[in-house]
């Protein structure tokens, strides 16, 4: 950030009085510009024991498979965001949506909130951000072609919980260790 969105003056990074971490602060009007994590909401949509996946038509990870998910918008709930993203990416309508897992990903300042639900009528088709959509049995999930670690982990937990016949709400963290290797911790 270079300029204040309130008055247009230059900003500097410093720890404001009463705070404990560096923030962008306007050099003229003293407005503190907070930057907070972004929330991503999505859904594991099931139909006839198959899971809906979308092949990405955008970067990052163009051409790889993902669950329908995306950035939450202002003035919407997380469940509304998950439903909207499912429709935007796959023209999919989801019923019976329930919170399934949350992941904090501090190294990229994101929080994922994944729901699970039923794909209405088993219908999907590619939206603007997808090259294609398809329903996959567990055995046919293209594990090596999944776009993000959070998607792989959510699906692994989902299939294990489906076998167990119980879907507790899952919580976890995904971070990079000192060697930049992805580490996943589930609680």
Backbone as a chain_set.jsonl record, in Angstrom:
{"seq": "XXXXXXXXXXXXXXXXXXXXXXXXXXXXXXXXXXXXXXXXXXXXXXXXXXXXXXXXXXXXXXXXXXXXXXXXXXXXXXXXXXXXXXXXXXXXXXXXXXXXXXXXXXXXXXXXXXXXXXXXXXXXXXXXXXXXXXXXXXXXXXXXXXXXXXXXXXXXXXXXXXXXXXXXXXXXXXXXXXXXXXXXXXX", "coords": {"N": [[0.844, -1.167, 0.0], [0.594, 2.175, -0.879], [-0.673, 4.666, -0.757], [-3.083, 6.558, 1.079], [-6.418, 5.542, 1.296], [-8.339, 7.16, 2.232], [-7.573, 9.94, 2.253], [-5.635, 10.233, 0.305], [-2.961, 10.781, 0.736], [0.512, 9.865, 1.344], [1.345, 6.685, 2.83], [2.786, 5.125, 5.699], [4.519, 2.383, 7.172], [3.979, 1.35, 10.404], [3.837, 0.689, 13.966], [0.876, 1.425, 15.342], [-0.165, 3.563, 18.057], [-1.195, 1.861, 20.928], [-1.497, -0.519, 19.609], [-0.145, -3.701, 18.437], [1.289, -4.556, 16.27], [2.811, -3.948, 13.029], [1.186, -1.609, 10.897], [-0.329, -0.092, 7.992], [-0.239, 3.34, 7.999], [-1.624, 6.509, 7.561], [0.281, 9.334, 6.674], [-0.686, 11.885, 6.837], [-3.507, 12.109, 7.675], [-3.613, 10.249, 9.663], [-5.093, 7.891, 9.497], [-5.567, 4.494, 10.14], [-4.858, 1.677, 8.294], [-6.16, -1.313, 8.208], [-5.347, -4.667, 7.429], [-6.799, -7.662, 6.686], [-7.309, -11.26, 6.935], [-8.485, -13.137, 4.069], [-11.598, -14.634, 3.346], [-12.519, -17.747, 2.141], [-15.111, -19.53, 0.731], [-16.696, -22.621, 0.164], [-17.939, -25.729, -1.31], [-18.481, -29.187, -0.783], [-20.091, -31.023, -2.877], [-22.407, -33.554, -3.233], [-23.704, -36.238, -5.199], [-25.451, -39.13, -5.767], [-23.403, -40.62, -4.458], [-21.172, -39.527, -5.629], [-18.777, -36.902, -6.164], [-18.82, -33.447, -6.905], [-16.574, -31.826, -9.004], [-14.644, -29.102, -10.311], [-12.907, -28.043, -13.18], [-10.363, -25.751, -13.315], [-10.543, -22.617, -14.982], [-9.11, -20.406, -14.703], [-6.271, -18.599, -13.404], [-4.944, -18.769, -10.079], [-3.437, -21.979, -10.805], [-4.53, -22.975, -13.191], [-6.411, -25.232, -15.187], [-6.387, -27.35, -13.406], [-8.136, -29.485, -11.055], [-10.777, -28.679, -8.753], [-12.803, -28.13, -5.814], [-15.951, -26.408, -5.971], [-15.445, -23.156, -5.026], [-14.68, -19.965, -3.532], [-13.787, -16.469, -3.053], [-15.379, -14.841, -0.399], [-17.962, -12.408, -0.512], [-18.694, -8.998, 0.47], [-21.44, -8.343, 2.67], [-22.621, -10.917, 2.601], [-23.399, -14.197, 3.854], [-21.344, -16.959, 4.989], [-22.405, -19.398, 4.097], [-24.076, -18.489, 2.061], [-22.104, -17.496, 0.36], [-20.743, -19.868, -0.339], [-22.79, -21.213, -1.695], [-23.249, -19.38, -3.791], [-20.734, -19.398, -5.109], [-20.703, -22.079, -5.945], [-22.731, -22.031, -7.801], [-21.766, -20.061, -9.625], [-19.375, -21.227, -10.577], [-20.106, -23.778, -11.415], [-22.751, -23.863, -12.202], [-24.319, -25.081, -10.353], [-26.745, -26.083, -8.043], [-27.101, -26.325, -4.606], [-28.32, -28.264, -1.957], [-29.284, -28.641, 1.519], [-26.97, -27.667, 2.903], [-24.235, -27.859, 5.084], [-21.908, -26.795, 7.521], [-18.672, -28.056, 7.185], [-15.741, -28.181, 7.245], [-13.07, -26.103, 8.444], [-10.244, -24.203, 7.586], [-7.329, -22.583, 8.547], [-4.988, -20.677, 6.851], [-2.271, -19.336, 7.312], [0.103, -18.423, 5.978], [-0.683, -17.411, 3.545], [-2.638, -15.736, 4.269], [-5.4, -16.572, 4.442], [-8.648, -17.97, 5.099], [-10.385, -20.893, 4.922], [-13.692, -22.026, 4.517], [-15.455, -24.748, 4.319], [-18.336, -26.301, 3.136], [-20.699, -29.017, 3.167], [-22.962, -30.71, 1.039], [-25.908, -31.515, -0.924], [-25.989, -32.077, -4.351], [-28.327, -30.653, -6.311], [-30.536, -32.433, -8.295], [-28.366, -33.541, -9.588], [-27.192, -31.931, -11.464], [-24.791, -30.071, -13.276], [-22.712, -27.686, -14.934], [-20.045, -26.184, -16.743], [-19.097, -23.016, -15.528], [-18.14, -19.538, -15.933], [-15.589, -19.501, -14.755], [-14.661, -22.048, -14.983], [-13.374, -24.803, -16.843], [-14.541, -27.254, -17.237], [-16.96, -29.408, -15.639], [-17.467, -32.197, -13.46], [-18.699, -35.284, -12.1], [-17.322, -37.341, -9.629], [-16.49, -40.6, -8.54], [-15.146, -41.807, -5.436], [-12.891, -43.419, -5.977], [-12.101, -42.463, -8.428], [-11.229, -39.853, -8.189], [-9.151, -37.268, -9.304], [-6.478, -37.186, -7.848], [-3.76, -36.347, -8.123], [-4.071, -34.158, -9.695], [-5.349, -32.158, -8.348], [-6.035, -28.818, -7.391], [-5.283, -27.398, -5.012], [-3.8, -27.777, -1.739], [-5.678, -27.621, 0.405], [-8.022, -28.495, -0.741], [-7.51, -31.182, -1.411], [-7.072, -32.19, 1.19], [-9.56, -31.667, 2.427], [-11.235, -33.352, 0.928], [-10.098, -35.895, 1.488], [-10.64, -36.127, 4.246], [-13.435, -36.007, 4.115], [-14.166, -38.368, 2.68], [-13.221, -40.32, 4.46], [-14.806, -39.74, 6.707], [-17.314, -40.204, 5.614], [-17.223, -42.958, 5.218], [-17.114, -43.708, 7.896], [-19.584, -42.911, 8.694], [-20.254, -40.549, 9.964], [-20.156, -37.03, 10.272], [-18.306, -34.939, 11.666], [-17.68, -31.478, 12.504], [-14.794, -30.235, 11.13], [-11.562, -28.886, 11.916], [-8.615, -27.121, 11.047], [-5.156, -26.381, 10.205], [-3.093, -25.116, 7.644], [0.128, -24.793, 6.704], [3.417, -23.523, 5.852], [6.505, -25.046, 6.539], [9.853, -24.478, 7.877], [11.417, -25.293, 5.709], [9.822, -24.704, 3.61], [7.972, -26.637, 3.011], [4.666, -27.908, 2.707], [2.576, -28.211, 5.472], [0.068, -29.94, 7.176], [-2.237, -29.677, 9.71], [-4.636, -31.184, 11.624], [-7.419, -30.768, 13.805]], "CA": [[0.0, 0.0, 0.0], [1.397, 3.389, -0.977], [-1.432, 5.886, -0.506], [-4.259, 6.471, 1.935], [-7.679, 5.53, 0.552], [-9.216, 8.177, 2.818], [-7.227, 11.301, 1.837], [-4.719, 10.187, -0.822], [-1.572, 11.056, 1.139], [1.377, 8.687, 1.48], [1.251, 5.917, 4.069], [4.018, 4.524, 6.197], [4.22, 1.224, 7.988], [4.448, 1.509, 11.779], [2.947, 0.152, 14.987], [0.109, 2.534, 15.902], [-0.318, 3.619, 19.498], [-2.204, 0.935, 21.428], [-1.515, -1.735, 18.786], [1.03, -4.542, 18.687], [1.905, -4.997, 15.016], [2.889, -2.884, 12.01], [0.024, -1.334, 10.046], [-0.171, 1.074, 7.131], [-0.831, 4.507, 8.651], [-1.511, 7.711, 6.741], [1.189, 10.344, 7.222], [-1.413, 13.163, 6.971], [-4.747, 12.066, 8.464], [-3.417, 9.219, 10.695], [-5.973, 6.735, 9.342], [-4.897, 3.199, 10.198], [-5.428, 0.789, 7.278], [-6.019, -2.698, 8.64], [-5.448, -5.696, 6.395], [-7.265, -8.866, 7.349], [-7.355, -12.444, 6.068], [-9.607, -13.29, 3.157], [-12.375, -15.842, 3.599], [-12.919, -18.518, 0.968], [-16.197, -20.447, 1.063], [-16.932, -23.58, -0.898], [-18.832, -26.831, -0.985], [-18.352, -30.56, -1.264], [-21.445, -31.341, -3.329], [-22.501, -34.982, -3.536], [-24.875, -36.77, -5.902], [-25.278, -40.577, -6.001], [-22.085, -40.995, -3.922], [-20.115, -38.893, -6.408], [-18.458, -35.537, -5.74], [-18.677, -32.465, -7.978], [-15.323, -31.088, -9.135], [-14.565, -28.15, -11.416], [-11.569, -27.823, -13.727], [-10.177, -24.304, -13.283], [-10.296, -21.878, -16.224], [-8.415, -19.187, -14.297], [-5.121, -18.746, -12.514], [-3.839, -19.728, -10.106], [-3.664, -23.424, -10.983], [-5.346, -23.192, -14.397], [-6.47, -26.589, -15.72], [-6.437, -28.368, -12.357], [-9.46, -29.703, -10.483], [-11.045, -28.119, -7.427], [-14.192, -28.018, -5.386], [-16.409, -25.038, -6.193], [-15.14, -22.303, -3.867], [-14.101, -18.688, -3.901], [-13.765, -15.414, -2.052], [-16.629, -14.337, 0.133], [-18.243, -11.008, -0.808], [-19.309, -8.234, 1.554], [-22.874, -8.488, 2.852], [-23.174, -12.255, 2.434], [-22.961, -15.162, 4.852], [-20.449, -17.966, 4.398], [-23.203, -20.378, 3.359], [-24.475, -17.818, 0.815], [-20.916, -17.442, -0.497], [-20.509, -21.215, -0.863], [-23.845, -21.472, -2.684], [-23.006, -18.52, -4.962], [-19.571, -19.909, -5.829], [-21.099, -23.329, -6.597], [-23.499, -21.672, -8.995], [-20.912, -19.35, -10.573], [-18.353, -22.093, -11.167], [-20.618, -25.039, -11.951], [-24.207, -23.777, -12.376], [-24.825, -26.104, -9.44], [-27.555, -25.688, -6.889], [-26.783, -27.24, -3.53], [-29.284, -28.261, -0.853], [-28.842, -29.226, 2.801], [-25.573, -27.292, 3.164], [-23.824, -27.84, 6.483], [-20.486, -26.54, 7.688], [-17.922, -29.304, 7.315], [-14.389, -27.965, 7.757], [-12.454, -24.79, 8.326], [-8.781, -24.241, 7.582], [-6.563, -21.349, 8.556], [-3.776, -20.787, 6.039], [-1.675, -18.042, 7.641], [1.153, -17.929, 5.079], [-1.31, -16.666, 2.451], [-3.685, -14.918, 4.91], [-6.722, -17.031, 4.018], [-9.41, -18.906, 5.911], [-11.348, -21.654, 4.122], [-14.867, -22.576, 5.177], [-16.035, -25.684, 3.363], [-19.61, -26.906, 3.492], [-21.05, -30.214, 2.417], [-24.374, -30.655, 0.702], [-26.396, -32.377, -1.998], [-26.123, -31.444, -5.664], [-29.72, -30.785, -6.725], [-30.771, -33.094, -9.589], [-27.107, -33.999, -10.183], [-26.863, -31.07, -12.607], [-23.738, -29.058, -13.265], [-22.039, -27.392, -16.197], [-18.981, -25.205, -16.522], [-19.359, -21.581, -15.486], [-17.077, -18.724, -16.53], [-14.283, -19.773, -14.163], [-14.383, -23.48, -15.104], [-13.284, -25.403, -18.173], [-15.527, -28.326, -17.238], [-17.338, -29.962, -14.348], [-17.744, -33.627, -13.544], [-18.936, -35.992, -10.847], [-16.303, -38.367, -9.467], [-16.47, -41.568, -7.447], [-13.923, -41.667, -4.644], [-11.781, -44.106, -6.651], [-11.734, -41.759, -9.655], [-10.788, -38.473, -7.927], [-7.812, -37.045, -9.878], [-5.715, -36.664, -6.712], [-2.526, -35.669, -8.554], [-4.45, -32.979, -10.466], [-6.132, -31.23, -7.535], [-5.393, -27.508, -7.455], [-4.8, -26.826, -3.762], [-3.737, -28.73, -0.617], [-6.891, -27.585, 1.212], [-9.038, -29.288, -1.441], [-7.125, -32.585, -1.19], [-7.292, -32.544, 2.596], [-11.009, -31.684, 2.683], [-11.792, -34.566, 0.328], [-9.631, -37.063, 2.256], [-11.44, -36.183, 5.473], [-14.817, -36.288, 3.745], [-14.338, -39.789, 2.357], [-13.032, -41.073, 5.709], [-15.991, -39.532, 7.534], [-18.454, -40.882, 4.966], [-17.084, -44.388, 5.562], [-17.424, -43.851, 9.32], [-20.992, -42.59, 8.888], [-20.382, -39.382, 10.824], [-19.487, -35.85, 9.724], [-18.054, -33.866, 12.631], [-17.075, -30.28, 11.928], [-13.335, -30.362, 11.197], [-10.784, -27.652, 11.958], [-7.204, -27.381, 10.835], [-4.247, -25.347, 9.712], [-2.169, -25.492, 6.582], [1.198, -23.802, 6.716], [4.714, -23.936, 5.319], [7.539, -25.113, 7.569], [11.084, -23.739, 7.571], [11.926, -25.695, 4.395], [8.753, -24.34, 2.676], [7.104, -27.79, 2.787], [3.307, -27.739, 3.22], [2.248, -29.029, 6.642], [-1.359, -29.88, 7.48], [-2.546, -30.097, 11.077], [-6.084, -31.263, 11.872], [-7.786, -30.824, 15.227]], "C": [[0.894, 1.235, 0.0], [0.664, 4.648, -0.539], [-2.679, 5.592, 0.316], [-5.53, 6.497, 1.073], [-8.667, 6.557, 1.101], [-8.9, 9.58, 2.276], [-6.229, 11.365, 0.677], [-3.266, 10.473, -0.491], [-0.785, 9.749, 1.232], [1.113, 7.991, 2.811], [2.631, 5.411, 4.436], [3.619, 3.32, 7.032], [4.835, 1.417, 9.373], [3.441, 0.853, 12.72], [2.194, 1.338, 15.597], [0.039, 2.452, 17.431], [-1.459, 2.695, 19.924], [-2.316, -0.354, 20.639], [-0.258, -2.538, 19.067], [1.701, -5.065, 17.419], [1.911, -3.878, 13.991], [1.62, -2.819, 11.16], [0.401, -0.2, 9.095], [-0.934, 2.228, 7.768], [-0.583, 5.726, 7.764], [-0.634, 8.74, 7.443], [0.492, 11.687, 7.443], [-2.601, 13.065, 7.927], [-4.71, 11.007, 9.572], [-4.402, 8.054, 10.626], [-5.128, 5.471, 9.352], [-5.616, 2.281, 9.203], [-5.134, -0.658, 7.672], [-6.145, -3.619, 7.441], [-5.736, -7.008, 7.104], [-7.301, -10.042, 6.388], [-8.603, -12.452, 5.192], [-10.286, -14.623, 3.445], [-12.771, -16.457, 2.268], [-13.983, -19.498, 1.426], [-16.441, -21.361, -0.128], [-17.759, -24.749, -0.412], [-18.355, -28.152, -1.584], [-19.776, -30.992, -1.594], [-21.484, -32.793, -3.796], [-23.794, -35.29, -4.281], [-24.588, -38.233, -6.223], [-23.876, -41.048, -5.616], [-20.914, -40.48, -4.759], [-19.971, -37.435, -5.961], [-18.255, -34.65, -6.963], [-17.305, -31.795, -7.902], [-15.392, -30.195, -10.364], [-13.118, -28.054, -11.874], [-11.398, -26.322, -13.937], [-9.851, -23.711, -14.662], [-9.567, -20.578, -15.944], [-7.177, -19.547, -13.492], [-5.538, -18.303, -11.114], [-4.347, -21.147, -10.336], [-4.647, -23.739, -12.117], [-5.266, -24.66, -14.825], [-6.482, -27.691, -14.682], [-7.837, -28.399, -11.742], [-9.571, -29.116, -9.086], [-12.51, -28.323, -7.067], [-14.659, -26.604, -5.712], [-16.22, -24.213, -4.92], [-14.571, -20.988, -4.369], [-14.251, -17.674, -2.784], [-15.172, -14.965, -1.683], [-16.753, -12.85, -0.213], [-18.782, -10.314, 0.441], [-20.819, -8.449, 1.526], [-23.432, -9.864, 2.486], [-22.645, -13.146, 3.552], [-22.028, -16.163, 4.185], [-21.234, -19.01, 3.622], [-23.712, -19.766, 2.045], [-23.303, -17.746, -0.162], [-20.642, -18.801, -1.126], [-21.54, -21.562, -1.935], [-23.617, -20.655, -3.952], [-21.843, -19.042, -5.783], [-19.898, -21.219, -6.553], [-21.887, -23.045, -7.865], [-22.621, -20.997, -10.048], [-19.948, -20.294, -11.299], [-18.918, -23.325, -11.855], [-22.111, -25.027, -12.246], [-24.913, -24.804, -11.499], [-25.638, -25.462, -8.327], [-27.366, -26.773, -5.832], [-27.85, -27.123, -2.448], [-28.638, -28.858, 0.383], [-27.391, -28.897, 3.129], [-25.316, -27.196, 4.665], [-22.331, -27.596, 6.547], [-19.763, -27.856, 7.913], [-16.512, -29.081, 7.85], [-13.94, -26.528, 7.543], [-10.948, -24.983, 8.384], [-8.232, -22.828, 7.61], [-5.296, -21.592, 7.762], [-3.022, -19.466, 6.202], [-0.637, -17.54, 6.651], [0.608, -17.232, 3.84], [-2.504, -15.843, 2.948], [-5.085, -15.267, 4.412], [-7.327, -17.949, 5.072], [-10.423, -19.569, 4.984], [-12.472, -22.139, 5.014], [-15.587, -23.43, 4.152], [-17.305, -26.302, 3.947], [-19.734, -28.231, 2.758], [-22.546, -30.151, 2.168], [-24.678, -31.582, -0.46], [-26.545, -31.563, -3.275], [-27.533, -31.704, -6.182], [-29.795, -31.356, -8.138], [-29.493, -33.589, -10.263], [-26.63, -33.14, -11.332], [-25.699, -30.134, -12.305], [-23.266, -28.845, -14.694], [-21.056, -26.262, -15.936], [-19.518, -23.782, -16.538], [-18.16, -20.848, -16.072], [-15.688, -19.053, -16.004], [-13.874, -21.238, -14.256], [-14.309, -23.904, -16.559], [-14.304, -26.52, -18.324], [-15.86, -28.686, -15.8], [-17.595, -31.443, -14.545], [-18.005, -34.164, -12.15], [-17.972, -37.169, -10.777], [-16.632, -39.294, -8.304], [-15.175, -41.356, -6.681], [-12.715, -42.272, -5.365], [-11.271, -43.357, -7.881], [-11.294, -40.314, -9.448], [-9.381, -38.305, -8.512], [-6.872, -36.394, -8.846], [-4.485, -35.872, -7.132], [-2.817, -34.378, -9.32], [-5.339, -32.02, -9.674], [-5.34, -29.941, -7.347], [-4.715, -27.072, -6.16], [-4.765, -27.872, -2.652], [-5.017, -28.758, 0.226], [-8.003, -28.417, 0.569], [-8.757, -30.774, -1.235], [-7.455, -33.012, 0.231], [-8.777, -32.612, 2.929], [-11.646, -32.949, 2.126], [-11.352, -35.829, 1.064], [-10.451, -37.228, 3.531], [-12.885, -36.573, 5.171], [-15.033, -37.776, 3.479], [-14.153, -40.665, 3.593], [-14.266, -40.947, 6.597], [-17.221, -40.203, 6.93], [-18.415, -42.367, 5.268], [-17.471, -44.636, 7.015], [-18.894, -43.549, 9.626], [-21.25, -41.398, 9.789], [-19.571, -38.228, 10.248], [-19.309, -34.77, 10.794], [-17.504, -32.642, 11.901], [-15.578, -30.364, 12.186], [-12.693, -28.985, 11.215], [-9.319, -27.993, 11.748], [-6.445, -26.154, 10.388], [-3.397, -25.933, 8.609], [-1.111, -24.396, 6.548], [2.448, -24.374, 6.068], [5.707, -23.97, 6.472], [8.785, -24.37, 7.101], [11.651, -24.071, 6.19], [10.913, -25.418, 3.278], [7.86, -25.517, 2.296], [5.731, -27.514, 3.406], [3.08, -28.728, 4.369], [0.77, -28.826, 6.945], [-1.564, -30.438, 8.879], [-4.053, -30.062, 11.24], [-6.332, -31.386, 13.361], [-9.064, -31.615, 15.394]], "O": [[1.837, 1.328, 0.786], [1.272, 5.583, -0.019], [-3.247, 4.503, 0.243], [-5.691, 7.373, 0.223], [-9.714, 6.796, 0.499], [-9.804, 10.322, 1.889], [-6.0, 12.44, 0.123], [-2.416, 10.409, -1.379], [-1.363, 8.663, 1.199], [0.713, 8.622, 3.79], [3.518, 5.289, 3.592], [2.5, 3.254, 7.54], [6.042, 1.619, 9.508], [2.331, 0.506, 12.315], [2.792, 2.162, 16.288], [0.171, 1.373, 18.008], [-2.551, 2.739, 19.356], [-3.148, -1.202, 20.963], [0.597, -2.111, 19.842], [2.581, -5.923, 17.49], [1.1, -2.956, 14.075], [1.064, -3.843, 10.763], [1.334, 0.559, 9.36], [-2.128, 2.115, 8.044], [0.528, 5.942, 7.28], [-0.779, 8.989, 8.64], [1.016, 12.541, 8.159], [-2.699, 13.841, 8.878], [-5.666, 10.879, 10.336], [-4.536, 7.305, 11.594], [-4.109, 5.383, 8.668], [-6.836, 2.127, 9.263], [-4.023, -1.157, 7.496], [-6.953, -3.379, 6.544], [-5.006, -7.413, 8.009], [-7.32, -9.855, 5.171], [-9.629, -11.86, 5.528], [-9.625, -15.616, 3.75], [-13.291, -15.778, 1.382], [-13.784, -20.219, 2.404], [-16.397, -20.928, -1.28], [-18.222, -24.776, 0.728], [-17.894, -28.216, -2.724], [-20.568, -31.289, -0.699], [-20.694, -33.207, -4.645], [-24.836, -34.685, -4.027], [-23.592, -38.541, -6.878], [-23.239, -41.79, -6.364], [-19.788, -40.953, -4.607], [-20.912, -36.825, -5.453], [-17.605, -35.045, -7.931], [-16.923, -31.263, -6.86], [-16.1, -30.488, -11.327], [-12.205, -27.99, -11.051], [-12.184, -25.693, -14.646], [-9.01, -24.226, -15.398], [-9.418, -19.74, -16.834], [-7.056, -20.655, -12.969], [-6.456, -17.491, -11.005], [-5.512, -21.465, -10.097], [-5.476, -24.643, -12.012], [-4.189, -25.256, -14.826], [-6.577, -28.865, -15.04], [-8.617, -27.459, -11.892], [-8.596, -29.061, -8.336], [-13.338, -28.647, -7.918], [-13.843, -25.682, -5.73], [-16.772, -24.54, -3.869], [-14.048, -20.903, -5.48], [-14.773, -17.977, -1.711], [-16.025, -14.743, -2.542], [-15.759, -12.123, -0.207], [-19.27, -10.972, 1.36], [-21.396, -8.707, 0.47], [-24.596, -9.971, 2.1], [-21.586, -12.886, 4.122], [-21.933, -16.21, 2.958], [-20.769, -19.468, 2.578], [-23.772, -20.456, 1.027], [-23.484, -17.916, -1.368], [-20.34, -18.882, -2.317], [-21.196, -22.14, -2.966], [-23.77, -21.169, -5.06], [-21.934, -19.126, -7.007], [-19.416, -21.442, -7.663], [-21.731, -23.731, -8.875], [-22.716, -21.319, -11.232], [-19.737, -20.161, -12.504], [-18.298, -23.866, -12.77], [-22.687, -26.081, -12.516], [-25.968, -25.328, -11.857], [-25.259, -24.438, -7.757], [-27.457, -27.968, -6.116], [-28.239, -26.019, -2.067], [-27.587, -29.495, 0.31], [-26.654, -29.769, 3.589], [-26.059, -26.554, 5.408], [-21.572, -28.12, 5.731], [-20.186, -28.674, 8.731], [-16.12, -29.73, 8.819], [-14.362, -25.844, 6.611], [-10.443, -25.819, 9.134], [-8.618, -21.981, 6.804], [-4.607, -22.591, 7.968], [-3.112, -18.584, 5.348], [-0.5, -16.327, 6.491], [1.351, -16.534, 3.15], [-3.281, -15.319, 2.151], [-5.856, -14.393, 4.016], [-6.617, -18.611, 5.829], [-11.222, -18.89, 4.338], [-12.238, -22.606, 6.128], [-16.24, -22.921, 3.241], [-17.334, -26.758, 5.09], [-18.967, -28.523, 1.841], [-23.303, -29.612, 2.975], [-23.819, -32.334, -0.918], [-27.153, -30.493, -3.276], [-27.893, -32.848, -6.459], [-29.186, -30.821, -9.065], [-29.543, -34.018, -11.416], [-25.762, -33.555, -12.099], [-25.628, -29.503, -11.25], [-23.408, -29.719, -15.55], [-21.232, -25.478, -15.003], [-20.279, -23.39, -17.423], [-17.266, -21.472, -16.643], [-14.704, -18.903, -16.729], [-12.861, -21.637, -13.681], [-15.075, -23.431, -17.399], [-14.866, -26.717, -19.401], [-15.143, -28.323, -14.868], [-17.902, -31.893, -15.649], [-17.587, -33.577, -11.151], [-17.82, -37.91, -11.749], [-17.004, -38.841, -7.221], [-14.218, -40.792, -7.211], [-11.632, -41.686, -5.355], [-10.147, -43.584, -8.328], [-11.014, -39.613, -10.42], [-8.506, -39.126, -8.238], [-6.522, -35.219, -8.957], [-4.199, -34.826, -6.549], [-1.906, -33.588, -9.566], [-6.007, -31.166, -10.258], [-4.123, -29.971, -7.166], [-3.665, -26.432, -6.21], [-5.612, -28.765, -2.624], [-5.402, -29.821, 0.713], [-8.836, -28.982, 1.277], [-9.668, -31.54, -0.918], [-8.048, -34.069, 0.449], [-9.209, -33.52, 3.64], [-12.5, -33.554, 2.775], [-12.156, -36.744, 1.245], [-10.899, -38.328, 3.855], [-13.483, -37.374, 5.89], [-15.978, -38.371, 3.996], [-14.864, -41.657, 3.752], [-14.72, -41.935, 7.175], [-18.074, -40.712, 7.658], [-19.45, -42.975, 5.543], [-18.084, -45.655, 7.332], [-19.39, -43.895, 10.699], [-22.349, -41.25, 10.322], [-18.443, -38.417, 9.792], [-20.067, -33.801, 10.831], [-16.934, -32.758, 10.816], [-15.145, -30.543, 13.325], [-13.202, -28.039, 10.614], [-8.84, -29.027, 12.213], [-6.993, -25.065, 10.219], [-3.029, -27.107, 8.643], [-1.426, -23.217, 6.383], [2.519, -25.568, 5.775], [5.756, -23.048, 7.286], [8.774, -23.714, 6.06], [12.295, -23.226, 5.567], [11.112, -25.839, 2.138], [7.07, -25.411, 1.357], [5.641, -26.953, 4.498], [3.357, -29.92, 4.246], [0.277, -27.698, 6.97], [-1.115, -31.541, 9.19], [-4.68, -29.026, 11.018], [-5.566, -32.02, 14.087], [-9.545, -31.781, 16.515]]}, "num_chains": 1, "name": "protein.A"}
